[in-house]
XYZ file of C-alpha atoms in Angstrom:
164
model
C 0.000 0.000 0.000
C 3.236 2.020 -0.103
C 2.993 2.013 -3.659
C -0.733 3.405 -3.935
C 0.293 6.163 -1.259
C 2.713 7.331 -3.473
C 0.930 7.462 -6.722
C -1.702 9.337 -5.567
C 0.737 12.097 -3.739
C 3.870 12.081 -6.040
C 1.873 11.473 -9.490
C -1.911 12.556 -8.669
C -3.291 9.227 -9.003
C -6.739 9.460 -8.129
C -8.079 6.528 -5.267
C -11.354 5.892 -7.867
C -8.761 4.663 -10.905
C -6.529 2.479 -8.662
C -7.575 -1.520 -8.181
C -5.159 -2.830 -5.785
C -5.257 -7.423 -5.497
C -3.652 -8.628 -2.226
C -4.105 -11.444 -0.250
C -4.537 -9.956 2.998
C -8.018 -10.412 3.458
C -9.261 -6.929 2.916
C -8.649 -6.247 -0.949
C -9.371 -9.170 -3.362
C -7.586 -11.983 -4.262
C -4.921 -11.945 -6.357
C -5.980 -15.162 -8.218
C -4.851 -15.704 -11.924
C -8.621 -14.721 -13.244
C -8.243 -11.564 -11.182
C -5.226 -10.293 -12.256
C -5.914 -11.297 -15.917
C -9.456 -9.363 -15.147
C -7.786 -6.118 -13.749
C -5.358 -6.225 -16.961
C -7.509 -6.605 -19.597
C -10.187 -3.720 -18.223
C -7.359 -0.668 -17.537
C -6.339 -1.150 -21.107
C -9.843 -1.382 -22.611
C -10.893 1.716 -20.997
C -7.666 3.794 -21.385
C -6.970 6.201 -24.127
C -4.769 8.415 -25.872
C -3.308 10.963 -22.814
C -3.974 8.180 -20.173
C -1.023 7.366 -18.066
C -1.065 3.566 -16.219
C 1.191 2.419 -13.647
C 1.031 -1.837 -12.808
C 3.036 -2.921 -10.093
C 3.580 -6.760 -9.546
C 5.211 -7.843 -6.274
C 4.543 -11.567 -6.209
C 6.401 -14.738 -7.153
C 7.722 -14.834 -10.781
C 9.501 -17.960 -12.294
C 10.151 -19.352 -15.793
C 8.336 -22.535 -17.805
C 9.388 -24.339 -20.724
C 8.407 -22.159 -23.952
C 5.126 -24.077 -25.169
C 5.265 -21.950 -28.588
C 8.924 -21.585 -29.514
C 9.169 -17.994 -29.476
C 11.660 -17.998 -26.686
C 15.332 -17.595 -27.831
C 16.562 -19.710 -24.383
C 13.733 -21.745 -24.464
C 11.706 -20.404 -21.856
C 8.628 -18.048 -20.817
C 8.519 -15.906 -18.073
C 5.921 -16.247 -15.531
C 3.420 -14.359 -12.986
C 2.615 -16.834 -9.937
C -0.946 -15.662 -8.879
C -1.933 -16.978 -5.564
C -4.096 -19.800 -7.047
C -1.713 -20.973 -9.618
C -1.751 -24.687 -8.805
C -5.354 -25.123 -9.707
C -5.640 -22.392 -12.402
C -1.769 -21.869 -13.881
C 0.669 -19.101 -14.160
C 0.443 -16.161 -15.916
C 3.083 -16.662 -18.744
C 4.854 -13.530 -20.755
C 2.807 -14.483 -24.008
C -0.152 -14.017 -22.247
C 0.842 -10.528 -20.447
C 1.541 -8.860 -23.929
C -1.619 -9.878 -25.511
C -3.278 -8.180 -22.529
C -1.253 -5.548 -21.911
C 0.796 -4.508 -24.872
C -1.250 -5.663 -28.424
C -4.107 -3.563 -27.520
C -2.644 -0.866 -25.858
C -4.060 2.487 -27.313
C -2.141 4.267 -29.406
C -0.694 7.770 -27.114
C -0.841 5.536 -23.469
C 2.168 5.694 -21.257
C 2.028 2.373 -19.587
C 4.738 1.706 -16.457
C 4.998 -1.718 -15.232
C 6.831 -2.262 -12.267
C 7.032 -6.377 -11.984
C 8.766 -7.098 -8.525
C 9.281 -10.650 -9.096
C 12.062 -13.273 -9.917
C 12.300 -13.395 -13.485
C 10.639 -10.648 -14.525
C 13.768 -9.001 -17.104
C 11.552 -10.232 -20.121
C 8.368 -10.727 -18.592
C 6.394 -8.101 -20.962
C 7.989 -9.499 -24.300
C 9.283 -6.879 -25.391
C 12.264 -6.394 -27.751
C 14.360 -4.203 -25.449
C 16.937 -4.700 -22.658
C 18.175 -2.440 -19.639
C 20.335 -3.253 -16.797
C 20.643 -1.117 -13.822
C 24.198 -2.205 -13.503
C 26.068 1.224 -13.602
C 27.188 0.229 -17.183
C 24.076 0.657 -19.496
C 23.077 3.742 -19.893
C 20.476 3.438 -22.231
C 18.092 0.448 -23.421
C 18.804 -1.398 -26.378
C 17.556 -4.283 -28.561
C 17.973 -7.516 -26.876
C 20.247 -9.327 -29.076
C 18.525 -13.261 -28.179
C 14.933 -11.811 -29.276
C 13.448 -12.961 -31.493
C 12.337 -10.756 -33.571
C 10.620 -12.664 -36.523
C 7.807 -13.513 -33.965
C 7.914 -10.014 -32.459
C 7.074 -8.578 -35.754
C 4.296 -11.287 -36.531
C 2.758 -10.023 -33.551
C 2.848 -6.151 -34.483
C 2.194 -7.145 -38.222
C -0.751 -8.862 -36.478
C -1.709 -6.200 -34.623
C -1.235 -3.182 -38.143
C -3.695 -5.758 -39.892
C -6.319 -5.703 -37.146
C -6.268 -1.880 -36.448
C -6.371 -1.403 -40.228
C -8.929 -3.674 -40.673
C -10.827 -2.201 -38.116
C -10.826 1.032 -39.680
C -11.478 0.557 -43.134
C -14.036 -2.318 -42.887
């Protein structure tokens, strides 16, 4: 609840437009459906100007890549609290929610707390905090014939949305 406190006073986050999961009883359950839920409605009612911040601070870990776009063979992983009846929360899944249908003009933060989380959105990019990097740059292991089958995918679908 640090986290809320300070995105309503530093960044003038209003209490209305913040969902918060945790397992503590008081706030719901951050169960795979949940979190999944949460996701997919702050992108489908944000919009061009809108600024969202997503912090994760949960268990993370890694599976065996079940569709081969993985350069080191493996997905990155949420661990929602009911995982072991309902699954994890893999790194394909988080950039269909979060990234494909992102409007365009949305400044999207996500601050994932969690062992393995370097890759965990899917994107293209790299940054280390290590003193050395100074800037991000394109992850050299990505693969980047399925990253652009997923923007292609996404071009085709806005344009076809538009001009249907």
């Amino acid at each position: 609840l640090n986290m809320k406190k300070y995105i309503m006073d530093v960044h003038g986050f209003e209490e209305d437009n913040i969902v918060v999961l945790m397992d503590d009883g008081e706030n719901t359950e951050p169960t795979r459906e949940n979190i999944i839920e949460a996701y997919r409605t702050v992108v489908a009612h944000s919009e061009e100007g809108d600024a969202i911040f997503l912090h994760y601070s949960g268990h993370g870990t890694k599976l065996r890549d079940d569709d081969s776009d993985e350069a080191d063979g493996y997905d990155e992983a949420l661990v929602p609290r009911d995982f072991q009846e309902n699954g994890m929360i893999r790194d394909d899944d988080l950039y269909e929610i979060l990234v494909k249908d992102l409007a365009d003009g949305v400044h999207l933060v996500s601050l994932m707390d969690c062992c393995h989380s370097g890759t965990i959105m899917d994107l293209p990019y790299i940054f280390k905090g290590d003193g050395e990097m100074g800037e991000m740059i394109l992850d050299p292991d990505m693969n980047l014939d399925a990253f652009i089958e997923q923007i292609t995918g996404k071009l085709i679908e806005f344009l076809q949305s538009r001009f249907s």
